[in-house]
CSV table of C-alpha atoms in Angstrom, one decimal:
chain,number,residue,atom,x,y,z
V,630,MET,CA,13.4,-6.3,4.4
V,631,LEU,CA,15.5,-5.6,7.0
V,632,SER,CA,14.1,-4.1,10.5
V,633,LEU,CA,14.7,-0.9,11.1
V,634,ILE,CA,14.5,-1.4,15.0
V,635,GLY,CA,15.8,-4.2,17.2
V,636,PRO,CA,13.8,-6.7,17.7
V,637,ASP,CA,12.8,-6.5,21.5
V,638,LEU,CA,11.6,-3.1,20.1
V,639,GLU,CA,9.4,-4.7,17.0
V,640,ALA,CA,8.6,-7.1,19.5
V,641,TYR,CA,7.1,-4.1,22.2
V,642,VAL,CA,5.5,-2.2,19.2
V,643,ALA,CA,3.5,-4.9,17.9
V,644,ALA,CA,2.7,-5.5,21.6
V,645,HIS,CA,1.0,-2.3,21.8
V,646,THR,CA,-0.6,-2.1,18.5
V,647,THR,CA,-4.0,-3.8,17.9
V,648,ALA,CA,-4.2,-7.5,17.4
V,649,GLU,CA,-4.8,-8.9,14.1
V,650,SER,CA,-7.7,-11.1,14.1
V,651,ASP,CA,-7.2,-15.3,13.3
V,652,LEU,CA,-7.7,-14.3,9.5
V,653,PHE,CA,-4.9,-11.9,9.5
V,654,ALA,CA,-2.9,-14.2,11.8
V,655,ARG,CA,-3.4,-17.1,9.3
V,656,LEU,CA,-3.0,-15.2,6.1
V,657,ARG,CA,0.0,-14.2,7.4
V,658,ALA,CA,1.3,-17.4,8.3
V,659,GLU,CA,0.2,-19.0,4.9
V,660,THR,CA,2.1,-16.2,3.1
V,661,GLN,CA,5.2,-17.0,5.2
V,662,ALA,CA,5.0,-20.7,4.5
V,663,SER,CA,3.7,-20.9,1.0
V,664,LEU,CA,4.6,-17.6,-1.7
V,665,SER,CA,7.8,-16.8,-2.7
V,666,SER,CA,9.4,-13.0,-1.3
V,667,PRO,CA,6.6,-13.3,1.8
V,668,GLN,CA,8.8,-10.2,3.3
V,669,MET,CA,6.2,-8.3,0.4
V,670,GLN,CA,3.4,-8.8,3.1
V,671,VAL,CA,2.5,-5.6,4.9
V,672,GLY,CA,2.8,-6.9,9.0
V,673,GLN,CA,0.6,-6.6,11.8
V,674,VAL,CA,2.2,-2.8,12.8
V,675,GLU,CA,1.2,-1.8,9.2
V,676,GLY,CA,-1.9,-3.3,8.2
V,677,ALA,CA,-3.3,-1.8,11.5
V,678,LEU,CA,-2.1,1.6,10.9
V,679,LEU,CA,-4.1,1.3,7.3
V,680,ARG,CA,-6.8,0.6,8.6
V,681,LEU,CA,-6.7,3.4,11.4
V,682,ILE,CA,-6.0,5.8,8.6
V,683,VAL,CA,-9.1,4.8,6.5
V,684,GLY,CA,-11.1,4.9,9.2
V,685,LEU,CA,-10.4,8.3,9.5
V,686,VAL,CA,-10.3,9.4,6.1
V,687,ARG,CA,-13.3,7.3,4.9
V,688,PRO,CA,-12.6,7.4,1.6
V,689,ARG,CA,-15.4,6.2,-0.8
V,690,THR,CA,-12.7,4.7,-3.3
V,691,ILE,CA,-9.4,3.3,-2.5
V,692,LEU,CA,-6.7,1.9,-5.2
V,693,GLU,CA,-4.3,-0.3,-4.3
V,694,LEU,CA,-1.4,-0.8,-6.5
V,695,GLY,CA,0.1,-4.3,-5.2
V,696,THR,CA,-2.5,-6.9,-4.0
V,697,PHE,CA,-0.2,-9.8,-3.4
V,698,SER,CA,-1.4,-12.1,-0.9
V,699,GLY,CA,-4.4,-9.7,0.4
V,700,TYR,CA,-3.6,-8.8,3.9
V,701,SER,CA,-3.2,-4.6,3.1
V,702,ALA,CA,-6.1,-4.8,0.6
V,703,LEU,CA,-8.3,-6.8,3.6
V,704,ALA,CA,-7.1,-4.3,6.3
V,705,MET,CA,-8.1,-1.5,4.3
V,706,ALA,CA,-11.3,-2.6,2.9
V,707,SER,CA,-12.4,-3.4,6.6
V,708,ALA,CA,-12.4,0.1,7.7
V,709,LEU,CA,-13.9,1.3,4.2
V,710,PRO,CA,-17.5,3.6,5.2
V,711,PRO,CA,-20.7,2.1,3.9
V,712,GLY,CA,-20.6,1.5,-0.2
V,713,GLY,CA,-17.1,2.2,-0.3
V,714,GLU,CA,-14.9,-0.2,-2.6
V,715,LEU,CA,-11.8,-1.2,-2.8
V,716,LEU,CA,-9.9,-1.5,-6.4
V,717,THR,CA,-6.3,-3.9,-6.0
V,718,CYS,CA,-4.6,-4.9,-8.9
V,719,ASP,CA,-1.5,-7.3,-9.4
V,720,ILE,CA,0.3,-9.7,-12.2
V,721,ASP,CA,1.4,-13.0,-9.9
V,722,PRO,CA,-1.9,-15.3,-9.9
V,723,VAL,CA,-0.3,-17.2,-7.6
V,724,ALA,CA,-0.4,-15.2,-4.7
V,725,THR,CA,-3.2,-13.4,-5.8
V,726,ALA,CA,-5.3,-16.7,-5.9
V,727,VAL,CA,-4.5,-16.8,-1.7
V,728,ALA,CA,-6.0,-13.1,-1.9
V,729,ARG,CA,-9.3,-14.1,-3.3
V,730,ARG,CA,-9.3,-16.9,-1.0
V,731,TYR,CA,-9.0,-14.9,2.5
V,732,PHE,CA,-11.4,-12.1,0.2
V,733,ALA,CA,-14.0,-14.9,0.0
V,734,GLU,CA,-13.7,-15.7,3.9
V,735,SER,CA,-13.7,-12.3,5.4
V,736,GLY,CA,-17.2,-11.4,4.0
V,737,LEU,CA,-15.7,-8.2,2.7
V,738,ALA,CA,-15.2,-9.6,-1.2
V,739,ASP,CA,-18.3,-7.7,-2.0
V,740,ARG,CA,-15.8,-4.3,-1.6
V,741,ILE,CA,-13.1,-5.7,-3.2
V,742,THR,CA,-12.5,-5.7,-7.0
V,743,LEU,CA,-9.2,-7.5,-8.0
V,744,ARG,CA,-7.5,-6.5,-11.2
V,745,MET,CA,-5.0,-8.7,-13.1
V,746,GLY,CA,-2.7,-6.5,-15.1
V,747,PRO,CA,-0.2,-3.7,-14.8
V,748,ALA,CA,-1.1,-1.2,-12.5
V,749,LEU,CA,0.0,1.2,-14.8
V,750,GLU,CA,-2.9,-0.1,-17.7
V,751,THR,CA,-5.3,-0.5,-14.6
V,752,ILE,CA,-4.3,4.0,-14.1
V,753,ALA,CA,-4.9,4.7,-17.5
V,754,GLU,CA,-8.5,2.6,-18.0
V,755,LEU,CA,-9.5,4.9,-14.7
V,756,ALA,CA,-8.2,8.1,-16.1
V,757,ALA,CA,-10.0,7.4,-19.4
V,758,THR,CA,-13.3,6.8,-17.4
V,759,GLY,CA,-12.7,10.0,-15.4
V,760,ARG,CA,-13.0,7.7,-12.3
V,761,ARG,CA,-12.2,9.6,-8.8
V,762,ILE,CA,-10.1,7.6,-6.3
V,763,ASP,CA,-10.0,8.9,-2.5
V,764,LEU,CA,-6.7,7.1,-1.3
V,765,VAL,CA,-4.4,5.4,-3.0
V,766,PHE,CA,-1.7,2.8,-1.6
V,767,ILE,CA,1.4,2.5,-3.5
V,768,ASP,CA,3.1,-1.0,-2.9
V,769,ALA,CA,3.9,-2.5,-6.2
V,770,ASP,CA,7.3,-2.8,-8.1
V,771,LYS,CA,9.7,0.0,-6.7
V,772,GLN,CA,11.0,1.0,-10.5
V,773,ASN,CA,7.8,2.4,-11.0
V,774,TYR,CA,7.3,4.5,-7.9
V,775,VAL,CA,7.1,7.8,-9.7
V,776,HIS,CA,5.7,6.7,-13.1
V,777,TYR,CA,2.7,5.6,-10.5
V,778,TRP,CA,3.0,9.1,-8.5
V,779,ASP,CA,2.4,11.2,-12.1
V,780,ALA,CA,-0.5,9.0,-13.1
V,781,VAL,CA,-2.9,8.4,-9.9
V,782,LEU,CA,-2.1,11.7,-8.5
V,783,PRO,CA,-4.7,13.4,-11.1
V,784,LEU,CA,-7.3,11.0,-10.1
V,785,LEU,CA,-7.2,12.3,-6.8
V,786,PRO,CA,-9.8,15.1,-5.3
V,787,VAL,CA,-8.4,18.2,-3.2
V,788,GLY,CA,-7.9,16.5,0.2
V,789,GLY,CA,-7.3,12.8,-1.3
V,790,LEU,CA,-4.3,10.3,0.3
V,791,VAL,CA,-1.0,8.7,-1.4
V,792,ILE,CA,0.2,6.0,0.9
V,793,ALA,CA,3.6,4.4,-0.2
V,794,ASP,CA,5.0,1.5,1.1
V,795,ASN,CA,9.1,1.0,1.5
V,796,THR,CA,10.0,4.1,1.0
V,797,LEU,CA,13.1,3.8,3.3
V,798,TRP,CA,14.2,0.7,1.7
V,799,SER,CA,15.8,-0.9,4.4
V,800,GLY,CA,17.7,2.2,5.3
V,801,LYS,CA,19.1,1.7,1.4
V,802,VAL,CA,17.8,5.4,0.8
V,803,LEU,CA,20.4,6.5,2.3
V,804,HIS,CA,23.6,4.8,0.4
V,805,PRO,CA,21.8,3.7,-2.8
V,806,SER,CA,23.2,0.9,-5.0
V,807,ASP,CA,20.6,-1.0,-7.4
V,808,ALA,CA,18.0,0.0,-9.5
V,809,SER,CA,15.0,-0.4,-6.9
V,810,ASP,CA,17.5,1.6,-4.6
V,811,HIS,CA,17.8,4.9,-6.6
V,812,ALA,CA,14.0,4.4,-7.8
V,813,ILE,CA,12.6,4.6,-4.3
V,814,VAL,CA,14.9,7.8,-3.9
V,815,ARG,CA,14.0,9.9,-7.4
V,816,PHE,CA,10.4,8.8,-5.9
V,817,ASN,CA,10.7,10.1,-2.3
V,818,ALA,CA,12.2,13.3,-4.0
V,819,ARG,CA,9.7,13.8,-6.2
V,820,VAL,CA,6.9,13.3,-3.8
V,821,ALA,CA,9.2,16.3,-1.6
V,822,ALA,CA,9.2,19.0,-4.1
V,823,ASP,CA,5.6,18.2,-5.5
V,824,PRO,CA,3.8,21.7,-4.5
V,825,ARG,CA,0.6,19.8,-5.0
V,826,VAL,CA,0.9,17.8,-2.0
V,827,GLU,CA,1.8,18.3,1.8
V,828,HIS,CA,3.8,15.3,2.9
V,829,VAL,CA,5.3,12.9,5.6
V,830,LEU,CA,7.8,9.9,5.5
V,831,LEU,CA,7.5,8.1,8.6
V,832,SER,CA,9.4,5.6,9.6
V,833,VAL,CA,7.2,2.4,9.9
V,834,ARG,CA,8.0,-0.7,9.4
V,835,ASP,CA,9.8,-0.2,6.1
V,836,GLY,CA,9.0,3.4,5.5
V,837,ILE,CA,5.6,4.8,4.3
V,838,MET,CA,5.1,8.0,2.9
V,839,LEU,CA,1.9,9.8,3.5
V,840,ALA,CA,1.2,12.5,0.9
V,841,ARG,CA,-2.4,15.1,1.1
V,842,LYS,CA,-3.1,16.5,-2.0
V,843,LEU,CA,-3.7,20.5,-1.6
V,844,ARG,CA,-4.4,21.3,-5.0
V,845,ASP,CA,-5.0,20.5,-8.7
């Protein structure tokens, strides 16, 4: 992932954002040192934004598509109201083993349920049981982003929120070439054309799409 802003400005933004705790700093460092594709982890600024959004929206149930090493799940779970639950899903046993250790150390493990398996299967199981989700964070394989959108929006009540990561895709949305580039372009277009939501595309880190459901 390429930075959308220069390193000096990026450092300035980080310096003026709530600092991450020691646990989050250690998780970030271990991810960088030991896991492949460490750029998939959300950074300090995006983690702080996710925590702030959850604190403002106060969802009872969060669904995260793409756990990786657990930074974003921990950021959101730390702001859940009493009785809140975060369900996160992934298919990578190596990265999620790191996540499980930090979930346990954080004292937040009772709020977090980790499901192994394809995200669309997890969504289908939730739909079959009539489960309602208040907030969804999409950060899994890019080529399924449109399918994730179509699958999760019916699970949200009016007022529910979808947050999608990597929606500027290192600027490649302007000149897409490979399959993942085009998948993100299709996703952004789908959200922009969906009359059920109001939305804003933010240039935080690698791009974040926020969409609030207005109607079924």
